[in-house]
mmCIF file of C-alpha atoms and ligand atoms in Angstrom:
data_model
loop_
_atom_site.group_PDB
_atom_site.id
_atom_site.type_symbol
_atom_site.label_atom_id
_atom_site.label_comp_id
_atom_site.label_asym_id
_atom_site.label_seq_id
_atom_site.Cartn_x
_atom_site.Cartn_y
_atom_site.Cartn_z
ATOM 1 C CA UNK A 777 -45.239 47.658 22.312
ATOM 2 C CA UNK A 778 -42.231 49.209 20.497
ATOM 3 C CA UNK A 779 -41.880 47.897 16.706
ATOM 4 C CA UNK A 780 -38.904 46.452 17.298
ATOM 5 C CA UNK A 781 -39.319 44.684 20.246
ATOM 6 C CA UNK A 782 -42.064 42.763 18.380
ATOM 7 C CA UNK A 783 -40.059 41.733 15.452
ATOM 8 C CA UNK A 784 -37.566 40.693 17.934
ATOM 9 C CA UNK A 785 -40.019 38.577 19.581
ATOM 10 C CA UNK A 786 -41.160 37.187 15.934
ATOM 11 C CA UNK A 787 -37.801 36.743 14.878
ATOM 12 C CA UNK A 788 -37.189 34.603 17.999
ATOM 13 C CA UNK A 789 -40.198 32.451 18.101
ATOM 14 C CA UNK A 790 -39.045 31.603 14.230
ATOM 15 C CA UNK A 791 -36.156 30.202 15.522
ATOM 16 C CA UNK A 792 -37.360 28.274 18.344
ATOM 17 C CA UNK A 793 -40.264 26.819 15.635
ATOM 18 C CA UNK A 794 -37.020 25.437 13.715
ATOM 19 C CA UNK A 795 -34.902 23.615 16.256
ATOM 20 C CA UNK A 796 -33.111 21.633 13.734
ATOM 21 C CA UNK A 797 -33.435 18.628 15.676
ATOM 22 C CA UNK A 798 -32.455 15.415 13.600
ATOM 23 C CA UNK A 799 -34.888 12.402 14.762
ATOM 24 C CA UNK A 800 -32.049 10.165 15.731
ATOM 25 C CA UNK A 801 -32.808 7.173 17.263
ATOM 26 C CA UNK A 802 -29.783 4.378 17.294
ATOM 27 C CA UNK A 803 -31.625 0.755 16.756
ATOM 28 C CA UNK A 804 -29.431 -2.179 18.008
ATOM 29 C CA UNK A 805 -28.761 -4.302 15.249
ATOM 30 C CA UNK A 806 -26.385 -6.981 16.978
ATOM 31 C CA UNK A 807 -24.080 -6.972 19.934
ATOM 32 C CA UNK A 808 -22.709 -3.654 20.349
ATOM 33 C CA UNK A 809 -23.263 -2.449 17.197
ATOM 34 C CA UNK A 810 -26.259 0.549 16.280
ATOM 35 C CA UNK A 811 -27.811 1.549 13.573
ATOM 36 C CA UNK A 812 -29.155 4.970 13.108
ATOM 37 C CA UNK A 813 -31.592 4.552 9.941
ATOM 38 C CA UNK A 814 -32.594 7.212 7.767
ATOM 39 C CA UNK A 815 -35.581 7.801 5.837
ATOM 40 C CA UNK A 816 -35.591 6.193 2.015
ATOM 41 C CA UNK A 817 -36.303 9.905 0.744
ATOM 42 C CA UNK A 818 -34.485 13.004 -1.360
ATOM 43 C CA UNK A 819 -32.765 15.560 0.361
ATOM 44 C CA UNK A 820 -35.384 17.962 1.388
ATOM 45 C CA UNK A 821 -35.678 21.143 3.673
ATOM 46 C CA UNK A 822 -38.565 18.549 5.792
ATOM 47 C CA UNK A 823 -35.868 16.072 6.351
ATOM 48 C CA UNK A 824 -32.635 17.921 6.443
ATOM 49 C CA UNK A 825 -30.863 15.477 4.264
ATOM 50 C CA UNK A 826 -31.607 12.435 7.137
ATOM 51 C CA UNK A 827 -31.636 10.028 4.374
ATOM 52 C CA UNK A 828 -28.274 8.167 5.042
ATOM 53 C CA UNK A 829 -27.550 5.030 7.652
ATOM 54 C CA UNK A 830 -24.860 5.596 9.742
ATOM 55 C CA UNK A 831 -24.031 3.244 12.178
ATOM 56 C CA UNK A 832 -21.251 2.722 15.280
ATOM 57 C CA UNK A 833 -19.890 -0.126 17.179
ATOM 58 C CA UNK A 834 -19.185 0.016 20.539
ATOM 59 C CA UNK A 835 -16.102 -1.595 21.410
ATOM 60 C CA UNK A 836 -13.663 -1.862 24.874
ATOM 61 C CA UNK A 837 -11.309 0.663 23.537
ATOM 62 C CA UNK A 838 -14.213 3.326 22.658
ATOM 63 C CA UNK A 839 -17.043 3.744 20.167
ATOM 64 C CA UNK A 840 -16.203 3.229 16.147
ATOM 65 C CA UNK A 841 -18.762 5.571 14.340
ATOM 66 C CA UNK A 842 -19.359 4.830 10.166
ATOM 67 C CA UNK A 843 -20.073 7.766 8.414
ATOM 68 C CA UNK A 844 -20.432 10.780 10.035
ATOM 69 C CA UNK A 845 -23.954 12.432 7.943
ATOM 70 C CA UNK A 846 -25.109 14.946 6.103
ATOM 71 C CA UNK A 847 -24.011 18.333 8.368
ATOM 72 C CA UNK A 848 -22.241 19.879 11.043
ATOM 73 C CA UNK A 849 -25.553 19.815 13.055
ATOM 74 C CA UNK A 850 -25.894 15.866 12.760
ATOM 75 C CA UNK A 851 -22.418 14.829 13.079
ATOM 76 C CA UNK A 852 -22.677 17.197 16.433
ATOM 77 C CA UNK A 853 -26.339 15.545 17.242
ATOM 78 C CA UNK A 854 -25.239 11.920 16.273
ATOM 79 C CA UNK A 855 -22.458 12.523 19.220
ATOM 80 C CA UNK A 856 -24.407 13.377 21.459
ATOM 81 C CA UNK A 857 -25.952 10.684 20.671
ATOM 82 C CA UNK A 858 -23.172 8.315 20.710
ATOM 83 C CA UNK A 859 -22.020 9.234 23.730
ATOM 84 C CA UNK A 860 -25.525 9.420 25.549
ATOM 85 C CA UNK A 861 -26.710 6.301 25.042
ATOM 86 C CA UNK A 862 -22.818 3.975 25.436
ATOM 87 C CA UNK A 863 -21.630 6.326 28.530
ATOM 88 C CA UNK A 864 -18.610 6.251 25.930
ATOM 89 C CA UNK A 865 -15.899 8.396 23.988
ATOM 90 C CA UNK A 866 -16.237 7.788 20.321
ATOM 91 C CA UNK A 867 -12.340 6.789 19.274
ATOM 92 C CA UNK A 868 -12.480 6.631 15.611
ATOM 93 C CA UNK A 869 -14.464 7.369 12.549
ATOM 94 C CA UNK A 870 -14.483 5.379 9.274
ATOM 95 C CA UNK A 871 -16.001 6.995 6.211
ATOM 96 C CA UNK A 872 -17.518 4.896 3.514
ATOM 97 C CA UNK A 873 -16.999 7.318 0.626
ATOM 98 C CA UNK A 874 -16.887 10.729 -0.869
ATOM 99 C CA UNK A 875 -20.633 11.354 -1.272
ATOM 100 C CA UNK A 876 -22.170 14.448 0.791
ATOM 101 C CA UNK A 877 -24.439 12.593 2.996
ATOM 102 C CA UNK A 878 -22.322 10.327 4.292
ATOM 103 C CA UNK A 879 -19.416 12.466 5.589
ATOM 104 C CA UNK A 880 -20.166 16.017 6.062
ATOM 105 C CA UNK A 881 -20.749 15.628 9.409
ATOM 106 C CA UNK A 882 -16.974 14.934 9.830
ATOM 107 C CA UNK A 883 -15.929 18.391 11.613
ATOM 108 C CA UNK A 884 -17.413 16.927 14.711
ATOM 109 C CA UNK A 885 -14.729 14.741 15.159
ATOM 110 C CA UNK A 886 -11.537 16.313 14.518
ATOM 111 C CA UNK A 887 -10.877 15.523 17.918
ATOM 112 C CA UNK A 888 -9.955 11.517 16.645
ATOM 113 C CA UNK A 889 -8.753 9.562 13.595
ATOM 114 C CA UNK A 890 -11.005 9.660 10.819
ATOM 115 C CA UNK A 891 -10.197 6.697 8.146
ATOM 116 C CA UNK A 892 -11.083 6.205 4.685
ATOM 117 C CA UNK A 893 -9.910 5.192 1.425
ATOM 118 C CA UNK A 894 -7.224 7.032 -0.594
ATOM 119 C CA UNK A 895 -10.171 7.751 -3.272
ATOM 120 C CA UNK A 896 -12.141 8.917 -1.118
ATOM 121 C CA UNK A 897 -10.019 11.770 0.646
ATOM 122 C CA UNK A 898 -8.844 12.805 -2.887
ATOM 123 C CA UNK A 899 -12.945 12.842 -4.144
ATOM 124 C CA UNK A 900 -13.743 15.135 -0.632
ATOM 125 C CA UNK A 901 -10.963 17.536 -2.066
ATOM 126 C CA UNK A 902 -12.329 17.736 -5.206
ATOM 127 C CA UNK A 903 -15.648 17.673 -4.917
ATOM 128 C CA UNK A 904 -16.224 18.457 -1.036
ATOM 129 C CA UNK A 905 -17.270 21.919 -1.639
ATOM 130 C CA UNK A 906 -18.957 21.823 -4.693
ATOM 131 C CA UNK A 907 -21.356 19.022 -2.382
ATOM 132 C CA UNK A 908 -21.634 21.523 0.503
ATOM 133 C CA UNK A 909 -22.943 24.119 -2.062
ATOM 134 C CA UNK A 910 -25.183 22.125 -3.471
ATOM 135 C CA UNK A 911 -26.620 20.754 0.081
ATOM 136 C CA UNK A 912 -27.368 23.885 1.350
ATOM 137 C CA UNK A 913 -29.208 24.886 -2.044
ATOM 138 C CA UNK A 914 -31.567 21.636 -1.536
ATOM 139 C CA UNK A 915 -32.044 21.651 2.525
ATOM 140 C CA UNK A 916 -31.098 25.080 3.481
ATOM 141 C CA UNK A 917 -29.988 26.139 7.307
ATOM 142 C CA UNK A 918 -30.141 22.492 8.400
ATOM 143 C CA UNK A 919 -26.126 22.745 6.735
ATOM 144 C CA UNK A 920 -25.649 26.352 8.153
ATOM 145 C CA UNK A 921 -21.545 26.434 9.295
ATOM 146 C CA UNK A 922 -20.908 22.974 7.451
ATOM 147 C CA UNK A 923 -17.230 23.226 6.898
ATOM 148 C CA UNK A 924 -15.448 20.496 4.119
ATOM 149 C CA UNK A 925 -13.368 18.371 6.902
ATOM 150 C CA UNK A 926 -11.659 15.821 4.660
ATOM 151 C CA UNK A 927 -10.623 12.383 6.074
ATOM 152 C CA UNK A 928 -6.847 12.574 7.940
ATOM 153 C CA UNK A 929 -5.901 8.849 8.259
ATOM 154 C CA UNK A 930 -5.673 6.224 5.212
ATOM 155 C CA UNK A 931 -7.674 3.402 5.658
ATOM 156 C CA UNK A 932 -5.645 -0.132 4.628
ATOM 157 C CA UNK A 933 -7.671 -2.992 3.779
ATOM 158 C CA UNK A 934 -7.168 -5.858 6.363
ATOM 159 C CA UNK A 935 -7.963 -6.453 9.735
ATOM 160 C CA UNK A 936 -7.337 -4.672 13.197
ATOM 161 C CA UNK A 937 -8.728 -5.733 16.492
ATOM 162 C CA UNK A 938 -10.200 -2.810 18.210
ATOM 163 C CA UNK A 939 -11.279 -2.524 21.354
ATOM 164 C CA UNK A 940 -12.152 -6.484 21.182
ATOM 165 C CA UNK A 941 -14.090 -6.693 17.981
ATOM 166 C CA UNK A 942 -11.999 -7.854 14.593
ATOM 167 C CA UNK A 943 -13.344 -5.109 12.351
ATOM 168 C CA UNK A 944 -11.930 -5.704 8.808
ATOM 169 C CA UNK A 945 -11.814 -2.691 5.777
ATOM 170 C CA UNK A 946 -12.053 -4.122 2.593
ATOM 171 C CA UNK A 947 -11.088 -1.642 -0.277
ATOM 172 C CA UNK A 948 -13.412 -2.004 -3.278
ATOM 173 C CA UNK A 949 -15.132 0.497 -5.648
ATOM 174 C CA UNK A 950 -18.376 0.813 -8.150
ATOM 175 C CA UNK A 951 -20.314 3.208 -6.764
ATOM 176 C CA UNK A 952 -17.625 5.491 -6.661
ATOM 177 C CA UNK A 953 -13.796 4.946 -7.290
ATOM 178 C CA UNK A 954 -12.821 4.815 -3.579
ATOM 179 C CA UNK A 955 -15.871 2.251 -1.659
ATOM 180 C CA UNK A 956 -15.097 1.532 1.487
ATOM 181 C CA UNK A 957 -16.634 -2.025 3.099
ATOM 182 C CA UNK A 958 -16.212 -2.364 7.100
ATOM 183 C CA UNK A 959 -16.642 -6.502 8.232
ATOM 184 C CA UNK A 960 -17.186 -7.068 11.962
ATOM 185 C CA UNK A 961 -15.905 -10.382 12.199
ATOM 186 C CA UNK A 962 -16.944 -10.506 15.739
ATOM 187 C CA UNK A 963 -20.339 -9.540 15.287
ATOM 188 C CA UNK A 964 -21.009 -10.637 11.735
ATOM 189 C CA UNK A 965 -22.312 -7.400 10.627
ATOM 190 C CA UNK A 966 -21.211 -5.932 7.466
ATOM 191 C CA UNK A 967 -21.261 -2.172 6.901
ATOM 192 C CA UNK A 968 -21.604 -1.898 3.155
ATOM 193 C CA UNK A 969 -22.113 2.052 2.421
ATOM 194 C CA UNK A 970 -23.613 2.846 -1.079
ATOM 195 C CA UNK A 971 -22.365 -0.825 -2.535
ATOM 196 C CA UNK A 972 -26.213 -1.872 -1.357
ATOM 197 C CA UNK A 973 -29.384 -0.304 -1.519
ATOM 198 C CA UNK A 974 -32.592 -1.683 -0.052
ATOM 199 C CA UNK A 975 -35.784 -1.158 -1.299
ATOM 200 C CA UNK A 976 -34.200 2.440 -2.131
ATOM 201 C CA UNK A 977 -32.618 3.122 -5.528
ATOM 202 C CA UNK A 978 -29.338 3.307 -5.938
ATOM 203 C CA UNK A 979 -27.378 6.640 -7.096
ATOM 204 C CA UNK A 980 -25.106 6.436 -9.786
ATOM 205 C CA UNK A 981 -23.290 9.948 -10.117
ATOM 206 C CA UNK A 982 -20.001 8.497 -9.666
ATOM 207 C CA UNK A 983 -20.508 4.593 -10.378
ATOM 208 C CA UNK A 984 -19.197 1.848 -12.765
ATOM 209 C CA UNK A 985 -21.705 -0.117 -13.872
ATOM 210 C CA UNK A 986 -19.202 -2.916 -14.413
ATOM 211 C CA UNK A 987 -17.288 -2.749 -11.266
ATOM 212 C CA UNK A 988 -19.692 -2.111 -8.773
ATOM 213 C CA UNK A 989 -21.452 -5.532 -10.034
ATOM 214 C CA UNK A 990 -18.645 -7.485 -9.802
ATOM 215 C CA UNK A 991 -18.199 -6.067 -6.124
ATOM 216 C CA UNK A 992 -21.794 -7.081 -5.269
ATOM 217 C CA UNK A 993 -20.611 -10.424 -6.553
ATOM 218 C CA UNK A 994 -17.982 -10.769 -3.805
ATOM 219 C CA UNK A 995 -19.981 -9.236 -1.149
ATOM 220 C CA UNK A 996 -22.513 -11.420 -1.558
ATOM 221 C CA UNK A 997 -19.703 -14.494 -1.110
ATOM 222 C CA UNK A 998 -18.563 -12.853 2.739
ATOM 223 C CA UNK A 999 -20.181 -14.693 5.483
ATOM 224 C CA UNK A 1000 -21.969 -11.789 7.327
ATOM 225 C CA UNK A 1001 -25.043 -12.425 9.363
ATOM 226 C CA UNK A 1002 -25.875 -8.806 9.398
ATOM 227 C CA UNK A 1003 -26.163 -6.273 6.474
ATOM 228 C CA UNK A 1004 -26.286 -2.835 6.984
ATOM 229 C CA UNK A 1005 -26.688 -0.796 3.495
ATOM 230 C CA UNK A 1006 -25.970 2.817 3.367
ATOM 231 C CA UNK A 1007 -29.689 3.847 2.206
ATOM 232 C CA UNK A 1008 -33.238 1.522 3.832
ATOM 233 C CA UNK A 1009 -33.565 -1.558 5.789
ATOM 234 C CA UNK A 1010 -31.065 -3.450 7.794
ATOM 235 C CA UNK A 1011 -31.073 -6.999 6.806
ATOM 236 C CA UNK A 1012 -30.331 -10.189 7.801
ATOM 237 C CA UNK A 1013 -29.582 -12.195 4.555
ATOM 238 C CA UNK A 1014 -28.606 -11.154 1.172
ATOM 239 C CA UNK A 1015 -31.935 -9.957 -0.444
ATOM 240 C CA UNK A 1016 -30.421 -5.995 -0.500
ATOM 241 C CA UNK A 1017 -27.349 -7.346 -2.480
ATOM 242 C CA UNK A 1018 -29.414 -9.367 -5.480
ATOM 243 C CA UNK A 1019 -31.736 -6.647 -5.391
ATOM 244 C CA UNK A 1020 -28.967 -3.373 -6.079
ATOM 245 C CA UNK A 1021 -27.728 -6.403 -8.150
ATOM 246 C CA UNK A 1022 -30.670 -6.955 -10.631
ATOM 247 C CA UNK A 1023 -31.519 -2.953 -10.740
ATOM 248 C CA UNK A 1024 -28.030 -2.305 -11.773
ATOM 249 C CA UNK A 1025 -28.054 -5.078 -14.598
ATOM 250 C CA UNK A 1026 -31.459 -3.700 -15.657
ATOM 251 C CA UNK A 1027 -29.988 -0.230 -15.815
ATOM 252 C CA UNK A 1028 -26.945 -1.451 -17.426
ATOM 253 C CA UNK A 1029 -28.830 -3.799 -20.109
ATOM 254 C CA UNK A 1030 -31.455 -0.916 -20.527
ATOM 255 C CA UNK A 1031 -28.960 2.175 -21.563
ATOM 256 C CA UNK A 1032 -26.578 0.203 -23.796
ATOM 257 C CA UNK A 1033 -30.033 -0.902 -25.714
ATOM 258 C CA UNK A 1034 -30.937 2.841 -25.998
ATOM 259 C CA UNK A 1035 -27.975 3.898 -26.721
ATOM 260 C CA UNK A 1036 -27.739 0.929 -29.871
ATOM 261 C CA UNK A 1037 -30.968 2.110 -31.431
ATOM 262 C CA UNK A 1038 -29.957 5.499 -30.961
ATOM 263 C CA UNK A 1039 -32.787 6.606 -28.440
ATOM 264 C CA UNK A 1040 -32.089 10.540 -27.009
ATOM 265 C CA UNK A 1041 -31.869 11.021 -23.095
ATOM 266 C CA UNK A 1042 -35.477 12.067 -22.631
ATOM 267 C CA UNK A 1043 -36.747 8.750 -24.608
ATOM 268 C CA UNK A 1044 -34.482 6.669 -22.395
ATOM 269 C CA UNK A 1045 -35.590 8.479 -19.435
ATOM 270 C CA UNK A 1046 -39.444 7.349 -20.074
ATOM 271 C CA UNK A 1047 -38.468 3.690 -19.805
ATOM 272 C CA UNK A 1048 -41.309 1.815 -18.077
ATOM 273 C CA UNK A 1049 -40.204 0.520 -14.490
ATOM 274 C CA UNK A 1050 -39.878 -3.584 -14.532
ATOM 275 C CA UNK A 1051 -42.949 -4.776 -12.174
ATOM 276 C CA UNK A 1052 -39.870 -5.819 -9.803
ATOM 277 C CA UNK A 1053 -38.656 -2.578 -8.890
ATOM 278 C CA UNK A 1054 -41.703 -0.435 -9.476
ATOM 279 C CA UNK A 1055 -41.863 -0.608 -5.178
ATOM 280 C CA UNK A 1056 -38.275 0.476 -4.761
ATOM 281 C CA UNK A 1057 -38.551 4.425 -3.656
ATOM 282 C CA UNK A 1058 -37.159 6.925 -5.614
ATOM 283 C CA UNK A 1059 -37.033 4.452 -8.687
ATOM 284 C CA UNK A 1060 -38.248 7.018 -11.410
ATOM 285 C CA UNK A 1061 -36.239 9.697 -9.877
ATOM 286 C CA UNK A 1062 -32.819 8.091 -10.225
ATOM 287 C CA UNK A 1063 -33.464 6.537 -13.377
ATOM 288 C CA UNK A 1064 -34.281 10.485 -14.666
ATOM 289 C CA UNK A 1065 -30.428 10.832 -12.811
ATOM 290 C CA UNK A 1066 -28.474 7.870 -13.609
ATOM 291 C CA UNK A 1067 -29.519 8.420 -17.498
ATOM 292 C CA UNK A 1068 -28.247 11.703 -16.816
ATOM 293 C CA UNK A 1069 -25.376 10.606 -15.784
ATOM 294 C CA UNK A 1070 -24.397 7.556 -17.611
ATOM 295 C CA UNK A 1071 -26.053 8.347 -21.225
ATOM 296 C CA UNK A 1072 -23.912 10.401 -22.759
ATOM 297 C CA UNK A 1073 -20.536 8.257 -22.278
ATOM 298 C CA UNK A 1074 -22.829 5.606 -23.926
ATOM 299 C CA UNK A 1075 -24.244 7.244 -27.122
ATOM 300 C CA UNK A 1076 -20.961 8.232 -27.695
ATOM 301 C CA UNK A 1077 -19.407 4.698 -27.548
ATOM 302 C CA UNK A 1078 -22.190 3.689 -29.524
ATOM 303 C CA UNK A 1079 -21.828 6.859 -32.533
ATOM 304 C CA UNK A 1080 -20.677 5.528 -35.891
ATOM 305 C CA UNK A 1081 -16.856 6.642 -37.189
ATOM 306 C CA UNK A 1082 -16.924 8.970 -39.292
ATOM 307 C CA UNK A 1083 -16.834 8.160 -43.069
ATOM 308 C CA UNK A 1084 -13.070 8.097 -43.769
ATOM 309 C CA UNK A 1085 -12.288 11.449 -46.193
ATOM 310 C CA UNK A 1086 -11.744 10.287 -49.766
HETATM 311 ZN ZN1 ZN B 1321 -23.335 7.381 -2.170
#
């Protein structure tokens, strides 16, 4: 056999070996509404960065899809999806917030309004690319032809009956500046993005400690019968909530000690893990992070002035 032809043939059965396939399998959570769960992991070239929830209702008027995933291949294969399974053209997309999992999938539906907070189209412009850089650093080809497709429709808090289901978008922030809550008040079931974690810890790049508690506070107060939080298990009560709730406070309560007795980031970093969260996956890693991220703001705050010149 000619060289060539047999690197052709390798080359080829390469490819076929990585098919890129997503393992998406929508779970009905409540009438007409799906979840499609992802695994409580970090982005890795196994998983293709399948670590989000997205979910979509299925209403008279068309399918609603939240958050759109991590790539050009799964917003394409969560489609397909879609539209397999409900015999049904998605009609409009809402996007929780600006982080890369959760909307890089958006090119796929350009076709159709794609909603989301003010704060959360300005953070895709900002940051959008930096995000799809740093993607296809951690999972490689699984982003290959990703293209930055920010939001084109502001999302207004309030409700709007679509398609028979009273879906309501509540505007709130914490986890990032622009946090975008959707409430099916026909269904009960309460998409909460990155607001609520479950038994997955939460990321803090772009959060206020502060403000996102205070927003679990009034989450917590909505009468939902379904929650469906951006990373880990769909619930049915409010167990996700107290928990992001109590890690948070712990976090909080932990860092502004360190930072009073003047601890550096790699002390801080070592903290032990409360016996509470110690099951929570990825708990060490995003400490490591969110002391990256929050520390320095902190020791600063907490430096001494300087001795007035005499
Ligand atoms: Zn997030």
């Amino acid at each position: 056999m000619k060289r060539w032809l047999l690197m052709l043939l390798l080359v080829n059965a390469t490819a076929v070996a990585e098919s890129f396939e997503y393992p998406l399998q929508p779970q009905p959570v409540a009438t007409d509404t799906y979840v499609i769960e992802g695994k409580t992991e970090d982005f890795s070239k196994q998983n293709g960065g399948f670590i989000v929830n997205t979910g979509f209702i299925v209403t008279t008027a068309g399918v609603v899809v939240i958050d759109t995933g991590v790539s050009r291949r799964f917003g394409e294969q969560q489609r397909a999806v879609i539209e397999k399974l409900t015999g049904k053209k998605v009609v409009r997309v809402y996007i929780t917030h600006h982080h890369p999992d959760h909307f890089l999938g958006n090119q796929t539906y350009t076709d159709v309004p794609i909603y989301a907070l003010p704060a959360t189209r300005d953070g895709i412009k900002a940051e959008g690319e930096t995000f799809n850089g740093n993607m296809y650093r951690m999972v490689g080809d699984w982003m290959r032809d990703t293209r930055v497709t920010p939001p084109t429709q502001d999302a207004k808090a309030g409700k709007e009956t679509v398609g028979g289901h009273e879906l309501e978008v509540i505007a709130l922030q914490g986890h990032t500046a622009g946090d975008l809550v959707l409430f099916d008040h026909t269904t009960g079931v309460l998409f909460s993005g990155d607001l609520v974690f479950n038994n997955r810890a939460a990321t803090t790049p772009h959060a206020t400690l502060a403000m996102w508690l205070t927003t679990l506070d009034s989450l917590q107060a909505l009468p939902f019968k379904t929650l469906v939080p951006g990373h880990g298990n769909v619930a049915s009560d409010t167990a996700p909530i107290q928990q992001t709730r109590a890690y948070l406070q712990w976090l909080q309560t932990t860092l502004e000690d360190a930072a009073a007795h003047g601890l550096d980031m790699l002390e801080v970093m070592q903290t032990p893990i409360p016996a509470d969260f110690q099951h929570v996956a990825l708990v060490q890693h995003e400490l490591r992070r969110s002391v990256s991220h929050l520390y320095p703001a902190l020791e600063q705050a907490h430096l001494k002035p300087a001795k007035p010149a005499e």
